[in-house]
Short mmCIF file of C-alpha atoms in Angstrom, two decimals:
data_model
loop_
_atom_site.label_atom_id
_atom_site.label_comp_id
_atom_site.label_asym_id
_atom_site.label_seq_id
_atom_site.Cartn_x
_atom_site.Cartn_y
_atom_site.Cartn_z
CA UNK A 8 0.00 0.00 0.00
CA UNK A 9 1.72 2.94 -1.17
CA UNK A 10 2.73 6.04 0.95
CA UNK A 11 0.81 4.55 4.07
CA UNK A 12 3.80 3.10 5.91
CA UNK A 13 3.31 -0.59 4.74
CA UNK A 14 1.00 -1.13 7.09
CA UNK A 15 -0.82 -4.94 7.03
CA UNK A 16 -2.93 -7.34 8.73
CA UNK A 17 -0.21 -8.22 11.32
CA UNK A 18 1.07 -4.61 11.81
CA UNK A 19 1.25 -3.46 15.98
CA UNK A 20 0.41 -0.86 14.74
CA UNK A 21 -3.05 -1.46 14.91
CA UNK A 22 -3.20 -1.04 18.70
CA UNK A 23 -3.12 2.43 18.50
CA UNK A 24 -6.51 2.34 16.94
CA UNK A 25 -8.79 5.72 17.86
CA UNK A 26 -11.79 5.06 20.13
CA UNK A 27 -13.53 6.43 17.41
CA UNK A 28 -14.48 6.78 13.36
CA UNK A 29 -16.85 8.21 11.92
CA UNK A 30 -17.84 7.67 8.03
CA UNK A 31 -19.99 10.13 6.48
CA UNK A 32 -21.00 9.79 2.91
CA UNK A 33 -24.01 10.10 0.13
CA UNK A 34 -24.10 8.37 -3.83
CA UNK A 35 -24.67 4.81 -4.72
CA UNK A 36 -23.76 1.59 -3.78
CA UNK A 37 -20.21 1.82 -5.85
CA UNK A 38 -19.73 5.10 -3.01
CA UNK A 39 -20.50 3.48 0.01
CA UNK A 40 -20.38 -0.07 -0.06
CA UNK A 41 -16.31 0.41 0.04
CA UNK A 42 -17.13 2.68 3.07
CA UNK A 43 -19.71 -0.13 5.10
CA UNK A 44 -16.40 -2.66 4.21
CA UNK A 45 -14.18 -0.35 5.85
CA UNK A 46 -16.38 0.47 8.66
CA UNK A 47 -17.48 -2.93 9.02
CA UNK A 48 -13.28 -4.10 9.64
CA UNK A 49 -12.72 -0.95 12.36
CA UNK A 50 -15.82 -2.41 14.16
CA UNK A 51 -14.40 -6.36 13.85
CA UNK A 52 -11.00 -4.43 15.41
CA UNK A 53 -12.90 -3.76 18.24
CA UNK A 54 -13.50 -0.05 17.48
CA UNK A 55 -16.52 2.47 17.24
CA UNK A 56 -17.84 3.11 14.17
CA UNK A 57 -20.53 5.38 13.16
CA UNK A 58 -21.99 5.11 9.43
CA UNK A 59 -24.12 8.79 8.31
CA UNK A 60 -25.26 8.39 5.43
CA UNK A 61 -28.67 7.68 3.00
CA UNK A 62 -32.06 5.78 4.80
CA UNK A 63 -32.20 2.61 3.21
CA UNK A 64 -28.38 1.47 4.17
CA UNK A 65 -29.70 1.34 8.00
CA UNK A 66 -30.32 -2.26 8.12
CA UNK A 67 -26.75 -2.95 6.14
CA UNK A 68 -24.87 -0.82 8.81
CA UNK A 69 -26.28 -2.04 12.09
CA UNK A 70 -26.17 -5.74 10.94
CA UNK A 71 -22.54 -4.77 10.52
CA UNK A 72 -22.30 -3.75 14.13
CA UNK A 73 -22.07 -0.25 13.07
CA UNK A 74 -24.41 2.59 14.44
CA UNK A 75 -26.07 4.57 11.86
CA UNK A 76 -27.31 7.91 11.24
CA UNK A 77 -29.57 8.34 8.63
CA UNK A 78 -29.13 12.03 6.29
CA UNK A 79 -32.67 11.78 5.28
CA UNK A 80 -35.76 9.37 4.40
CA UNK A 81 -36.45 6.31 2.06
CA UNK A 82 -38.11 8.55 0.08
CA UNK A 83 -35.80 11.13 0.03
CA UNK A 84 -33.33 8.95 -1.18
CA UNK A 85 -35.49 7.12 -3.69
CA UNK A 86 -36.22 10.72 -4.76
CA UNK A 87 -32.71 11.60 -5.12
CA UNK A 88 -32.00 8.71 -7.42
CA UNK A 89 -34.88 9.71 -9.28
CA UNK A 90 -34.16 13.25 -10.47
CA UNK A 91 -29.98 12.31 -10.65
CA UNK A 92 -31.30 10.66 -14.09
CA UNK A 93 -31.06 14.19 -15.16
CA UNK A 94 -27.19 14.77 -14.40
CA UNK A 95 -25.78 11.82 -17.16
CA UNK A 96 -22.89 14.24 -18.57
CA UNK A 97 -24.30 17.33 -16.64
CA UNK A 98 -21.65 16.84 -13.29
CA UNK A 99 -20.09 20.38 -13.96
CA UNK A 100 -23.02 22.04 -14.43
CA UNK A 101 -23.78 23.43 -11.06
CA UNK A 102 -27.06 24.93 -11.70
CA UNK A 103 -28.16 21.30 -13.23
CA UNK A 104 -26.99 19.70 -10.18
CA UNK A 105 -28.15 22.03 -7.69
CA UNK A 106 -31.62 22.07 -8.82
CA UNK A 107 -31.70 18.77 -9.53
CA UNK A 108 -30.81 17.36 -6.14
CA UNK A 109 -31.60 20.80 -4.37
CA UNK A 110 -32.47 19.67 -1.22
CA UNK A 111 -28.98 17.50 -0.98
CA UNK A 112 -27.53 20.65 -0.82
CA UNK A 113 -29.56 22.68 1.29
CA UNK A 114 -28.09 24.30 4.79
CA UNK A 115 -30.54 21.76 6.89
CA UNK A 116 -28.62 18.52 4.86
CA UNK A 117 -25.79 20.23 5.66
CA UNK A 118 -26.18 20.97 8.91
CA UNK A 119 -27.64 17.69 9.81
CA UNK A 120 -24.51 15.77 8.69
CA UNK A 121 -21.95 18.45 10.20
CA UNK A 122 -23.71 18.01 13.77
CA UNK A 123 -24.25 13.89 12.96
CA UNK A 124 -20.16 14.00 12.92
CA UNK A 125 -19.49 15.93 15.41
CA UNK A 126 -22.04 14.24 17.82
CA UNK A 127 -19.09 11.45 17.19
CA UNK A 128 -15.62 12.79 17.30
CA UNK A 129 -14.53 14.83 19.83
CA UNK A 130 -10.52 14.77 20.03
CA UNK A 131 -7.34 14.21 17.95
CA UNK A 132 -7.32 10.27 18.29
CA UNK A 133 -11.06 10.08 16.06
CA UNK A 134 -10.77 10.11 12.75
CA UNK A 135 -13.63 11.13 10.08
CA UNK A 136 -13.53 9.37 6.51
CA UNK A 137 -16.24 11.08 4.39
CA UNK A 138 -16.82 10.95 0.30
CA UNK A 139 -14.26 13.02 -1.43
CA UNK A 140 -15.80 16.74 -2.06
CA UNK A 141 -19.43 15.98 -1.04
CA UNK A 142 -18.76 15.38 2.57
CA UNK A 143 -17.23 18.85 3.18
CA UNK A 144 -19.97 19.05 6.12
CA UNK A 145 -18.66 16.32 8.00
CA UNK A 146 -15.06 17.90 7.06
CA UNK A 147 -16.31 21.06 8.79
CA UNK A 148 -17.02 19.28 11.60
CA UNK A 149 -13.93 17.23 12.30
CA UNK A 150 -11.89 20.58 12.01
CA UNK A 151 -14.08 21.93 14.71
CA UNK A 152 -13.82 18.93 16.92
CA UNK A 153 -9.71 18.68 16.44
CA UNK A 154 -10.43 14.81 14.61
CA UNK A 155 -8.55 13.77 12.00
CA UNK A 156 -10.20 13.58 8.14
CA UNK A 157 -9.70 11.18 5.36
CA UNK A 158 -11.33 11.59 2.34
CA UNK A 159 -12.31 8.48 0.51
CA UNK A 160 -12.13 8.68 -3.08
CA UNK A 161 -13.68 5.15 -4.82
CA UNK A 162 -11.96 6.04 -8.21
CA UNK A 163 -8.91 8.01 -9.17
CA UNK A 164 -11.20 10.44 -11.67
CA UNK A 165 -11.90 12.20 -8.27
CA UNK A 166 -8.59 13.89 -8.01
CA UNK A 167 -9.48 15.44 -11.18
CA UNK A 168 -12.67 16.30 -10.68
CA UNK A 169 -11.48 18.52 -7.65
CA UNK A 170 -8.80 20.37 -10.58
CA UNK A 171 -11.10 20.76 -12.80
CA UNK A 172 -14.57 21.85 -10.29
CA UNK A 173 -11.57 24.61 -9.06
CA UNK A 174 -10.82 25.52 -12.48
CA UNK A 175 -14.79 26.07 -13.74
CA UNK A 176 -16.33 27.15 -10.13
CA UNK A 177 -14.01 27.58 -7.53
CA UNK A 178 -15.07 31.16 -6.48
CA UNK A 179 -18.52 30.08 -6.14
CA UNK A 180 -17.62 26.68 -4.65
CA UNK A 181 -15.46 29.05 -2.21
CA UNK A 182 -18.71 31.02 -1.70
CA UNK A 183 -21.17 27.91 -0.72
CA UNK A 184 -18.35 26.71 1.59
CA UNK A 185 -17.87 29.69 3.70
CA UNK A 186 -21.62 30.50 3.66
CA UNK A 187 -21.76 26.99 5.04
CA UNK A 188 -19.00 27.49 7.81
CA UNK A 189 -20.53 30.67 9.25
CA UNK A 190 -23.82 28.36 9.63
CA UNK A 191 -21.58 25.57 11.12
CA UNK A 192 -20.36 28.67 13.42
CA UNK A 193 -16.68 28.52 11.68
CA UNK A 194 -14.12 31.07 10.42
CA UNK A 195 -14.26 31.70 6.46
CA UNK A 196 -10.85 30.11 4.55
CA UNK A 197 -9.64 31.69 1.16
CA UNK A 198 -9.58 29.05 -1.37
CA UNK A 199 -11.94 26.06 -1.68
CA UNK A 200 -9.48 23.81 -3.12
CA UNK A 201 -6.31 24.16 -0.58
CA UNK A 202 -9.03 24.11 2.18
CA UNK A 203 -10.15 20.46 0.99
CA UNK A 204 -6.18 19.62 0.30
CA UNK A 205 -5.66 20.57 3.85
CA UNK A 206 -8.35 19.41 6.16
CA UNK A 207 -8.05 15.59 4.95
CA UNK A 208 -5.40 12.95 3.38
CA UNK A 209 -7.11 11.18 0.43
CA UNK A 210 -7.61 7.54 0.55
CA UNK A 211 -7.65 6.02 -2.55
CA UNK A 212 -10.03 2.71 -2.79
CA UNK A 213 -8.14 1.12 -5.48
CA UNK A 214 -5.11 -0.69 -6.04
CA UNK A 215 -1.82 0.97 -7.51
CA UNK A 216 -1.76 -0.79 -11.03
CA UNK A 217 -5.10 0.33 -11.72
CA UNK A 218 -3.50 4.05 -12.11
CA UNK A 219 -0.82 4.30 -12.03
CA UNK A 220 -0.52 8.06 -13.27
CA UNK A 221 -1.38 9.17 -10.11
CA UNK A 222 0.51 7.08 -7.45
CA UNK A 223 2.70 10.76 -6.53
CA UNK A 224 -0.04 12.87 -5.79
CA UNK A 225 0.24 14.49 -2.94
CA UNK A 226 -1.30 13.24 0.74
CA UNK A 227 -2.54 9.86 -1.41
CA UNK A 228 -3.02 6.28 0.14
CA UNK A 229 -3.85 3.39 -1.87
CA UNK A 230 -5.64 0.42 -0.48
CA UNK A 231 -7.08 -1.82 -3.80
CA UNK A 232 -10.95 -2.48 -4.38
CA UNK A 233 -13.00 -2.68 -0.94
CA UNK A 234 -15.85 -5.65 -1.14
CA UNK A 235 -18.14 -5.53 1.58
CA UNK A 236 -19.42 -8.94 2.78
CA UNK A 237 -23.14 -7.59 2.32
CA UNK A 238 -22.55 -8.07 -1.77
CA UNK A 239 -22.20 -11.64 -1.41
CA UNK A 240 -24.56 -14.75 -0.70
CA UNK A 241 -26.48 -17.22 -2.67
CA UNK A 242 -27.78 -17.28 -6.11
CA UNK A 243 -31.79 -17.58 -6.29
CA UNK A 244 -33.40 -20.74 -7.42
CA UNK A 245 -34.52 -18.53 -10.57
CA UNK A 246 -31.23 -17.62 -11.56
CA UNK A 247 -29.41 -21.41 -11.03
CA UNK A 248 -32.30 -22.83 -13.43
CA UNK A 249 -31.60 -19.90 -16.16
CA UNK A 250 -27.66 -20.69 -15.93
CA UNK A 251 -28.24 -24.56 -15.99
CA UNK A 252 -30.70 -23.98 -18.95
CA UNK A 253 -27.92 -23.01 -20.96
CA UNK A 254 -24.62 -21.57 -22.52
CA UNK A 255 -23.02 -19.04 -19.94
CA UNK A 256 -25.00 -15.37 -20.41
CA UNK A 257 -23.78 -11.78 -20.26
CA UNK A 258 -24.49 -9.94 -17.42
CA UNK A 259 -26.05 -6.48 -18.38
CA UNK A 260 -26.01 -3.85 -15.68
CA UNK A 261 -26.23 -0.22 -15.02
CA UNK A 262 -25.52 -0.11 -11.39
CA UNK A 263 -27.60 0.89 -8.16
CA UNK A 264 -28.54 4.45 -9.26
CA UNK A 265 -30.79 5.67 -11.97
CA UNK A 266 -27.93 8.09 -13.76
CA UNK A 267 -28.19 6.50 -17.39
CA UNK A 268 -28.88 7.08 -20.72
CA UNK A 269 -32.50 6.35 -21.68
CA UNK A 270 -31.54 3.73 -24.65
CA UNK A 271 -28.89 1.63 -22.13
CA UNK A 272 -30.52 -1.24 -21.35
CA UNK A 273 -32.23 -1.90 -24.27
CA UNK A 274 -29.55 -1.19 -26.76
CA UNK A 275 -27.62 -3.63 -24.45
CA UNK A 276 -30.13 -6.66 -24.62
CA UNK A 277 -30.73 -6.52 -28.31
CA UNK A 278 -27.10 -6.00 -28.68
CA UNK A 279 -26.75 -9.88 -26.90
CA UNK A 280 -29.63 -11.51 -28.25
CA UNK A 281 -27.87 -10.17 -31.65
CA UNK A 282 -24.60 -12.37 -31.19
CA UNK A 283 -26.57 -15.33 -29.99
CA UNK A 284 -26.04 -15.46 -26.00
CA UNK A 285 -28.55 -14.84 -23.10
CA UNK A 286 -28.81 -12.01 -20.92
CA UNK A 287 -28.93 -11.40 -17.33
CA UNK A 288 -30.30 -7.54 -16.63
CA UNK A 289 -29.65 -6.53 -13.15
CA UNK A 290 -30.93 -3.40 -11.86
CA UNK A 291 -33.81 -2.66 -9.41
CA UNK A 292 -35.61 0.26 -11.31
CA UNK A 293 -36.14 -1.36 -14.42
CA UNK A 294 -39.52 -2.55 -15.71
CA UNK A 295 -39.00 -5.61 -18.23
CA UNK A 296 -39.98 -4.85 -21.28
CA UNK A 297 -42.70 -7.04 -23.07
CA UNK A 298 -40.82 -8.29 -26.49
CA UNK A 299 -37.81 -9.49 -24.45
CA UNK A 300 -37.91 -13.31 -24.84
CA UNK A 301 -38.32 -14.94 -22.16
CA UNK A 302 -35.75 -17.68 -21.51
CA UNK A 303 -33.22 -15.64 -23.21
CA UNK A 304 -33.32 -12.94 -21.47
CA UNK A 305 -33.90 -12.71 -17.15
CA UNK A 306 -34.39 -9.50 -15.22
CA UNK A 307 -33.52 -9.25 -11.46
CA UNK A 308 -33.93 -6.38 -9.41
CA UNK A 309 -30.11 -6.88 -7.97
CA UNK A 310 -28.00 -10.29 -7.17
CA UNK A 311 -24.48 -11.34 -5.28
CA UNK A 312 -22.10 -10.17 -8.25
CA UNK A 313 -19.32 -12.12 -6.46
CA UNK A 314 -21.47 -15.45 -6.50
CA UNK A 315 -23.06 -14.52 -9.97
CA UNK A 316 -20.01 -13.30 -12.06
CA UNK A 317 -17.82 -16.82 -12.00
CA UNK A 318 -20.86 -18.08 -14.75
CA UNK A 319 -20.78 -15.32 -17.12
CA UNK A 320 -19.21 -15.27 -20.17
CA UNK A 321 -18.96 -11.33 -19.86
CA UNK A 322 -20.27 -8.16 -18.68
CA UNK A 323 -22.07 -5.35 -20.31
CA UNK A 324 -21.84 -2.74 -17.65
CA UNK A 325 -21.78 1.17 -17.05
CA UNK A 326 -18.57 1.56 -15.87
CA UNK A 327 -18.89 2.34 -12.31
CA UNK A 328 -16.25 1.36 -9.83
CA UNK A 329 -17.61 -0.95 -8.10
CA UNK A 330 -18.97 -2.89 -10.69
CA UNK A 331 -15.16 -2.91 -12.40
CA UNK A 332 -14.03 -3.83 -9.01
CA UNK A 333 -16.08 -7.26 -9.23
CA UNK A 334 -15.74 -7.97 -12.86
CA UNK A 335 -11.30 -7.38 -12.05
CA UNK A 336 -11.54 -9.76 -9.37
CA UNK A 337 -13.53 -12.89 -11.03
CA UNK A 338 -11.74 -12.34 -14.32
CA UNK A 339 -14.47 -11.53 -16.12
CA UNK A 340 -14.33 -9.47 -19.77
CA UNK A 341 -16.12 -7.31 -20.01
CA UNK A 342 -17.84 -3.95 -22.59
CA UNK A 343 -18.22 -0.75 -21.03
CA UNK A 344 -20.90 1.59 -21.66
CA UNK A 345 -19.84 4.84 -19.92
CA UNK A 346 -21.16 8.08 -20.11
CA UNK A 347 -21.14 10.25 -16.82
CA UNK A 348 -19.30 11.49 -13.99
CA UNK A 349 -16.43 8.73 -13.68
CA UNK A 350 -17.24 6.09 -16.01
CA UNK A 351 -15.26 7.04 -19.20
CA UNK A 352 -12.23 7.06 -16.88
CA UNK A 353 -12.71 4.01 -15.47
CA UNK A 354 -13.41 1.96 -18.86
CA UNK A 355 -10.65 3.83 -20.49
CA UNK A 356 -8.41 1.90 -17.50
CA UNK A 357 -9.97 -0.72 -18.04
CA UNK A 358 -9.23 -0.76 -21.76
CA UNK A 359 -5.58 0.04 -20.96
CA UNK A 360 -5.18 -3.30 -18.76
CA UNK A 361 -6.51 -5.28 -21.71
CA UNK A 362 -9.66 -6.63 -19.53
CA UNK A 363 -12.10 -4.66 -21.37
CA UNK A 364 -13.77 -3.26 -24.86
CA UNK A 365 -15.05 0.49 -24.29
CA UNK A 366 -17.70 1.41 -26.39
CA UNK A 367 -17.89 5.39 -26.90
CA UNK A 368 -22.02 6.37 -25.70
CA UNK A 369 -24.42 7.86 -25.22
CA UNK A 370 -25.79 6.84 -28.67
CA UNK A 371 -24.51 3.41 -28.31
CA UNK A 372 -26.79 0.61 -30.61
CA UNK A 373 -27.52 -3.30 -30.70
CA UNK A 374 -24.64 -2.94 -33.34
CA UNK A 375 -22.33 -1.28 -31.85
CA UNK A 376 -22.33 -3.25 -28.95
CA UNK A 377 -22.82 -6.18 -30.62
CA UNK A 378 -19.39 -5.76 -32.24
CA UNK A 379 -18.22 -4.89 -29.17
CA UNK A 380 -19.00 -8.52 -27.59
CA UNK A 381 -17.11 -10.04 -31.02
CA UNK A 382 -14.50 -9.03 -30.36
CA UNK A 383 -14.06 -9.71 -26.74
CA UNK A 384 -15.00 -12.95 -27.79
CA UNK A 385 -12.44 -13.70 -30.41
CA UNK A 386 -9.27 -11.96 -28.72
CA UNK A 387 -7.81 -14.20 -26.24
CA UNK A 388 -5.72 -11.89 -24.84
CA UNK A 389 -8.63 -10.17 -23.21
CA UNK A 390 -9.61 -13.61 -21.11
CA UNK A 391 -5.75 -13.68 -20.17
CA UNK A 392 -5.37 -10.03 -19.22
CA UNK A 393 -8.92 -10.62 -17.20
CA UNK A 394 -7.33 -13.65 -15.57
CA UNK A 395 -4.26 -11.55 -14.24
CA UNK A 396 -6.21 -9.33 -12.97
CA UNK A 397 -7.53 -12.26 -10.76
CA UNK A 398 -4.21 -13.02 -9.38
CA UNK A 399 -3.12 -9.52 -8.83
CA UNK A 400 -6.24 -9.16 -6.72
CA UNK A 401 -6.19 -12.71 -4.75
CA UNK A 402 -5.42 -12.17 -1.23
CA UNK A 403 -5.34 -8.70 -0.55
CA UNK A 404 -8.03 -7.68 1.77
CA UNK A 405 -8.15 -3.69 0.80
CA UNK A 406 -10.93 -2.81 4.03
CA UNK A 407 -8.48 -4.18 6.01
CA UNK A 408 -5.62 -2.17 4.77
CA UNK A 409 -7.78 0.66 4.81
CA UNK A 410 -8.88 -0.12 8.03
CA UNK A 411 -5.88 0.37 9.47
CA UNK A 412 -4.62 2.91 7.77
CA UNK A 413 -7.45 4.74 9.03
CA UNK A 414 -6.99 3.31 12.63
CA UNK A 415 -3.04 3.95 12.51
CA UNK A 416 -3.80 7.67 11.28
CA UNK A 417 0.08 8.35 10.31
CA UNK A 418 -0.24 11.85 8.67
#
């Protein structure tokens, strides 16, 4: 694990754990999953953990042994993925995002996860991870309280996308952040970008290979791909009798949010059924459509990836992190379909390791993709990139690195 002191599972270091951690963080699964696996490792360490963060990841949390905070309703949240739809390619547009998730960034979201943190942390031996930019609340509050901040960042785009929000709105991101500390009852600061440099390290949730142009920047920890134990378990009776029934399928997903082109999933599908093989469509806002043939095609509202992905022939996917993360691990090829945020980053990584065809969107077709799975399917140097990926992944447990990186605090 670069520039965190080699720290490991058998590292002494570990008994100077902090009483306390608290994780604050909004998004999608591929956000906070790595954050539950991570909190879920400083609890197992016999450590406090608090988890602040969207409604419906309660249950996930406290099962964990975590205590959670919830940052607003079910319905908020179901809400929130709702109107995101809105923001594919839009992330620098801060009047689309702002009025699109308005109440997200409203002084009463704000000030409910600023006081949520520091409710938690109270000295310099606590430590606050929160989501890289959008948890500047729970920033706010650990430079109140005197705690140490990590940011987590689930993808190396976000080092760029702090450059680049300076570069396009850092006056008025310098404006929202000090009308934000005078409600927290903080001083104003003079530049939004050093102040987020300052108050936190970055830790990076991926492993060193997987970019390395940025292994030098500054204040950086790398861990590898967090999995947290709630994304396994068993396959449903359903799915076994479609996999049995057959060839192995492609697994088409767009992830746990709703941020995606209209035509995805159904360019996707007829894209399969157009080379031959079966699809399985995971996602848990979809409505099937009608003409998709059944026994060819099998919609699921979400399934263990980890159990699932060892049956697939490939992956059609969106390019989030987390769903990379899986496919890396269980050496499965795979076509991306990125458009959004940091998805053409990601497949364009993936494309560099070999492991992966990247198919330029948002107008993507059944042909396009189509040709896509061809040629995964006829280069074998794709399956043997895809199975080194496998066995630079096997073994390393990256919550517990990051779990003690977090615990050991050496910056």
């Amino acid at each position: 694990m670069a520039d965190s002191a080699g720290l490991g599972p058998g590292d002494d270091a570990v008994t100077a754990l902090p009483a306390t951690v608290a994780i604050a963080g909004t998004g999608t699964a591929g956000d906070l999953l790595p954050l539950l696996a991570i909190g879920r490792r400083l609890v197992a360490l016999g450590h406090a953990v608090t988890f602040i963060t969207h409604a419906p990841y309660r249950e996930r949390a406290q099962s964990a042994g975590l205590r959670f905070v919830a940052l607003d309703t079910e319905e908020e949240y179901a809400a929130l993925l709702a109107d995101s739809a809105e923001l594919v390619g839009g992330n620098h547009d801060l009047d689309l995002v702002e009025g699109t998730t308005g109440w997200y960034h409203s002084p009463e979201r704000k000030l409910r996860e600023y006081q949520a943190v520091a409710d938690c942390v109270s000295d310099r031996d606590a430590v606050v991870i929160g989501r890289y930019l959008s948890a500047a609340p729970a920033m706010a509050a650990a430079e109140a309280c005197g705690a140490r901040g990590a940011w987590s960042l689930v993808s190396p785009h976000a080092l760029q996308e702090g450059v680049a929000t300076q570069a396009l709105h850092g006056a008025r991101k310098l404006d929202a952040l000090n009308t934000d500390r005078k409600l927290f009852g903080l001083p104003p600061v003079e530049d939004w970008l050093d102040w987020t440099e300052r108050v936190a390290v970055k830790v990076g949730l991926w492993p060193d290979w997987f970019a390395p142009d940025v292994n030098e920047w500054p204040r950086l920890f790398r861990t590898g791909f967090p999995c947290d134990a709630s994304e396994s378990g068993a396959l449903p009776e359903e799915v076994w009798e479609f996999l049995s029934a057959g060839e192995p399928p492609v697994l088409i997903t767009g992830g746990t949010g709703r941020m995606l082109v209209s035509n995805f999933f159904e360019s996707a599908v007829n894209g399969v059924l157009r080379v031959g093989a079966r699809a399985i469509v995971v996602n848990r806002h979809l409505r099937r459509p009608l003409h998709w043939p059944e026994g060819q095609v099998l919609v699921q509202p979400q399934l263990p990836f980890p159990a699932l992905m060892r049956h697939l022939s490939a992956i059609a996917h969106h390019g989030g992190i987390g769903t990379c993360a899986r496919a890396l691990e269980c050496g499965v090829p795979q076509v991306v379909l990125a458009e959004g945020v940091d998805r053409p980053d990601n497949a364009a990584r993936l494309r560099r390791l070999g492991v992966a065809i990247d198919v330029p969107g948002p107008s993507w077709t059944a042909s396009t993709i189509a040709d896509a799975l061809r040629v995964l399917a006829e280069t074998p140097s794709v399956r043997s990139a895809s199975e080194e990926a496998v066995l630079r992944l096997r073994g390393v447990d990256a919550a517990d690195q990051a779990a003690r990186l977090v615990a050991a605090h050496p910056w």
